[in-house]
């Protein structure tokens, strides 16, 4: 796959990042979402379901590629029709899928996702176990990780062994080779054995990340019920010394950002939501793609705000269509959308 020309990702002495290709390697799960063909119904009431590729890290990889960036996906699917279909979808979307592995003894994960009347989602997962949970350390494409400028991951891959150890090994390789580490915890409580296990698991790698994206609900959950709107809660409980950028997403309201030097809010972009699936992943693909082009935006508040407005618009456009991957916009579409807003 054609890689972007090498871009200068070196940061100031404090950041310490080396020149790296602007490749973003996304690690974790890829699965099939089954979405009701009509909105506002429970799973039991749904007359039919439409299959759609899903899994947050894979969505982010496709999102980055759609925006003109360079991305790869590392993860495991079943050696089954769905697994091969997912690998093919990545390829069609110009995502390097050479780090994918196919498991003969387990199926590709499935998730039934209902869209309530307000566009919010409920999940029913089939992972007993699914192939993504069985990725082994020996199956990691180490050279692909070493090529990354940014290594992006979630927390679902931390729930079960052997995938958990594999995730930690990949994180170690990425850190050692000078990658910028990007973390979206993407809390899916029904997949964890308990709330306590989820909190502990998500926080176990918290202090390694350079960039973390978190939602208001996740702040409430991780802090044990603190007010997510209180900047002091975020700064005192969730900002850590290694962190370069923490972004709190607030759905249609926009986002707040925190760095060592400054903090602020970027207003959201109002649209009529059809399906919120993938909105957070689209937002992440927007900001991570901007960081892959130039990490120095973290030091420049004006440019960071521009990148976050672009990310807000990327997320907003995604909710105007059903499904995650099918709805992810191109860079041109986002820029046109922003121009219309400013007109």
GROMACS .gro file of N, CA and C in nm, residues 57-115:
model
  177
   57UNK      N    1  -1.107   0.020   1.685
   57UNK     CA    2  -0.975   0.045   1.625
   57UNK      C    3  -0.976   0.033   1.472
   58UNK      N    4  -1.057  -0.061   1.422
   58UNK     CA    5  -1.069  -0.076   1.276
   58UNK      C    6  -1.141   0.043   1.215
   59UNK      N    7  -1.245   0.091   1.283
   59UNK     CA    8  -1.316   0.211   1.236
   59UNK      C    9  -1.220   0.329   1.224
   60UNK      N   10  -1.134   0.345   1.325
   60UNK     CA   11  -1.038   0.456   1.326
   60UNK      C   12  -0.941   0.442   1.208
   61UNK      N   13  -0.894   0.319   1.183
   61UNK     CA   14  -0.801   0.296   1.072
   61UNK      C   15  -0.864   0.337   0.939
   62UNK      N   16  -0.991   0.298   0.919
   62UNK     CA   17  -1.061   0.335   0.795
   62UNK      C   18  -1.085   0.486   0.791
   63UNK      N   19  -1.125   0.543   0.905
   63UNK     CA   20  -1.149   0.687   0.913
   63UNK      C   21  -1.028   0.767   0.870
   64UNK      N   22  -0.910   0.726   0.917
   64UNK     CA   23  -0.785   0.795   0.883
   64UNK      C   24  -0.756   0.784   0.734
   65UNK      N   25  -0.777   0.666   0.680
   65UNK     CA   26  -0.755   0.645   0.537
   65UNK      C   27  -0.851   0.730   0.453
   66UNK      N   28  -0.978   0.737   0.494
   66UNK     CA   29  -1.077   0.819   0.422
   66UNK      C   30  -1.036   0.966   0.421
   67UNK      N   31  -0.971   1.008   0.530
   67UNK     CA   32  -0.930   1.149   0.541
   67UNK      C   33  -0.798   1.175   0.468
   68UNK      N   34  -0.747   1.072   0.399
   68UNK     CA   35  -0.625   1.090   0.320
   68UNK      C   36  -0.498   1.052   0.394
   69UNK      N   37  -0.513   0.996   0.514
   69UNK     CA   38  -0.397   0.954   0.592
   69UNK      C   39  -0.353   0.813   0.558
   70UNK      N   40  -0.250   0.767   0.627
   70UNK     CA   41  -0.194   0.634   0.605
   70UNK      C   42  -0.215   0.551   0.730
   71UNK      N   43  -0.283   0.435   0.716
   71UNK     CA   44  -0.315   0.356   0.836
   71UNK      C   45  -0.302   0.207   0.811
   72UNK      N   46  -0.286   0.135   0.922
   72UNK     CA   47  -0.278  -0.012   0.919
   72UNK      C   48  -0.357  -0.064   1.038
   73UNK      N   49  -0.403  -0.189   1.029
   73UNK     CA   50  -0.478  -0.251   1.138
   73UNK      C   51  -0.411  -0.382   1.179
   74UNK      N   52  -0.397  -0.400   1.311
   74UNK     CA   53  -0.346  -0.526   1.365
   74UNK      C   54  -0.453  -0.587   1.455
   75UNK      N   55  -0.493  -0.710   1.425
   75UNK     CA   56  -0.595  -0.776   1.506
   75UNK      C   57  -0.628  -0.911   1.446
   76UNK      N   58  -0.717  -0.984   1.512
   76UNK     CA   59  -0.750  -1.119   1.469
   76UNK      C   60  -0.900  -1.133   1.445
   77UNK      N   61  -0.932  -1.201   1.337
   77UNK     CA   62  -1.071  -1.235   1.306
   77UNK      C   63  -1.078  -1.386   1.285
   78UNK      N   64  -1.198  -1.439   1.270
   78UNK     CA   65  -1.212  -1.582   1.245
   78UNK      C   66  -1.171  -1.617   1.103
   79UNK      N   67  -1.126  -1.742   1.085
   79UNK     CA   68  -1.100  -1.793   0.950
   79UNK      C   69  -1.236  -1.834   0.893
   80UNK      N   70  -1.323  -1.736   0.876
   80UNK     CA   71  -1.460  -1.760   0.830
   80UNK      C   72  -1.498  -1.650   0.731
   81UNK      N   73  -1.614  -1.664   0.670
   81UNK     CA   74  -1.654  -1.568   0.567
   81UNK      C   75  -1.657  -1.424   0.617
   82UNK      N   76  -1.702  -1.407   0.741
   82UNK     CA   77  -1.707  -1.271   0.797
   82UNK      C   78  -1.566  -1.216   0.816
   83UNK      N   79  -1.476  -1.299   0.865
   83UNK     CA   80  -1.338  -1.255   0.886
   83UNK      C   81  -1.271  -1.212   0.757
   84UNK      N   82  -1.288  -1.295   0.652
   84UNK     CA   83  -1.228  -1.261   0.522
   84UNK      C   84  -1.293  -1.135   0.463
   85UNK      N   85  -1.423  -1.120   0.488
   85UNK     CA   86  -1.495  -1.001   0.441
   85UNK      C   87  -1.436  -0.875   0.507
   86UNK      N   88  -1.410  -0.882   0.637
   86UNK     CA   89  -1.356  -0.767   0.710
   86UNK      C   90  -1.217  -0.730   0.659
   87UNK      N   91  -1.134  -0.832   0.637
   87UNK     CA   92  -0.999  -0.806   0.585
   87UNK      C   93  -1.008  -0.737   0.449
   88UNK      N   94  -1.104  -0.780   0.370
   88UNK     CA   95  -1.124  -0.725   0.236
   88UNK      C   96  -1.173  -0.580   0.242
   89UNK      N   97  -1.262  -0.552   0.339
   89UNK     CA   98  -1.314  -0.415   0.355
   89UNK      C   99  -1.200  -0.319   0.389
   90UNK      N  100  -1.108  -0.365   0.475
   90UNK     CA  101  -0.992  -0.280   0.507
   90UNK      C  102  -0.910  -0.253   0.381
   91UNK      N  103  -0.886  -0.359   0.304
   91UNK     CA  104  -0.807  -0.345   0.181
   91UNK      C  105  -0.874  -0.248   0.084
   92UNK      N  106  -1.005  -0.263   0.067
   92UNK     CA  107  -1.081  -0.174  -0.024
   92UNK      C  108  -1.070  -0.028   0.021
   93UNK      N  109  -1.053  -0.008   0.151
   93UNK     CA  110  -1.043   0.127   0.206
   93UNK      C  111  -0.899   0.174   0.225
   94UNK      N  112  -0.807   0.106   0.156
   94UNK     CA  113  -0.665   0.144   0.158
   94UNK      C  114  -0.603   0.140   0.297
   95UNK      N  115  -0.651   0.046   0.381
   95UNK     CA  116  -0.588   0.024   0.511
   95UNK      C  117  -0.498  -0.099   0.496
   96UNK      N  118  -0.374  -0.087   0.539
   96UNK     CA  119  -0.280  -0.199   0.535
   96UNK      C  120  -0.331  -0.308   0.631
   97UNK      N  121  -0.368  -0.424   0.578
   97UNK     CA  122  -0.422  -0.531   0.663
   97UNK      C  123  -0.324  -0.647   0.680
   98UNK      N  124  -0.195  -0.620   0.651
   98UNK     CA  125  -0.096  -0.728   0.658
   98UNK      C  126  -0.073  -0.777   0.801
   99UNK      N  127  -0.116  -0.699   0.901
   99UNK     CA  128  -0.102  -0.740   1.041
   99UNK      C  129  -0.220  -0.819   1.093
  100UNK      N  130  -0.317  -0.848   1.006
  100UNK     CA  131  -0.434  -0.928   1.049
  100UNK      C  132  -0.400  -1.076   1.053
  101UNK      N  133  -0.462  -1.145   1.148
  101UNK     CA  134  -0.445  -1.291   1.159
  101UNK      C  135  -0.583  -1.355   1.159
  102UNK      N  136  -0.589  -1.483   1.116
  102UNK     CA  137  -0.716  -1.555   1.101
  102UNK      C  138  -0.715  -1.679   1.190
  103UNK      N  139  -0.813  -1.689   1.279
  103UNK     CA  140  -0.818  -1.794   1.380
  103UNK      C  141  -0.911  -1.908   1.335
  104UNK      N  142  -0.857  -2.030   1.318
  104UNK     CA  143  -0.943  -2.141   1.273
  104UNK      C  144  -1.035  -2.196   1.382
  105UNK      N  145  -1.004  -2.172   1.510
  105UNK     CA  146  -1.082  -2.236   1.617
  105UNK      C  147  -1.190  -2.146   1.678
  106UNK      N  148  -1.199  -2.022   1.633
  106UNK     CA  149  -1.302  -1.932   1.688
  106UNK      C  150  -1.358  -1.842   1.578
  107UNK      N  151  -1.479  -1.797   1.600
  107UNK     CA  152  -1.547  -1.715   1.500
  107UNK      C  153  -1.514  -1.567   1.515
  108UNK      N  154  -1.536  -1.494   1.406
  108UNK     CA  155  -1.533  -1.348   1.409
  108UNK      C  156  -1.643  -1.299   1.506
  109UNK      N  157  -1.610  -1.200   1.588
  109UNK     CA  158  -1.707  -1.148   1.686
  109UNK      C  159  -1.826  -1.083   1.616
  110UNK      N  160  -1.943  -1.096   1.679
  110UNK     CA  161  -2.065  -1.031   1.631
  110UNK      C  162  -2.121  -0.942   1.741
  111UNK      N  163  -2.180  -0.831   1.701
  111UNK     CA  164  -2.249  -0.743   1.797
  111UNK      C  165  -2.381  -0.699   1.736
  112UNK      N  166  -2.489  -0.723   1.807
  112UNK     CA  167  -2.619  -0.669   1.765
  112UNK      C  168  -2.635  -0.534   1.833
  113UNK      N  169  -2.659  -0.433   1.753
  113UNK     CA  170  -2.663  -0.295   1.805
  113UNK      C  171  -2.800  -0.237   1.777
  114UNK      N  172  -2.874  -0.204   1.881
  114UNK     CA  173  -3.004  -0.140   1.857
  114UNK      C  174  -2.987   0.011   1.863
  115UNK      N  175  -3.063   0.079   1.778
  115UNK     CA  176  -3.064   0.225   1.777
  115UNK      C  177  -3.196   0.270   1.838
   0.00000   0.00000   0.00000
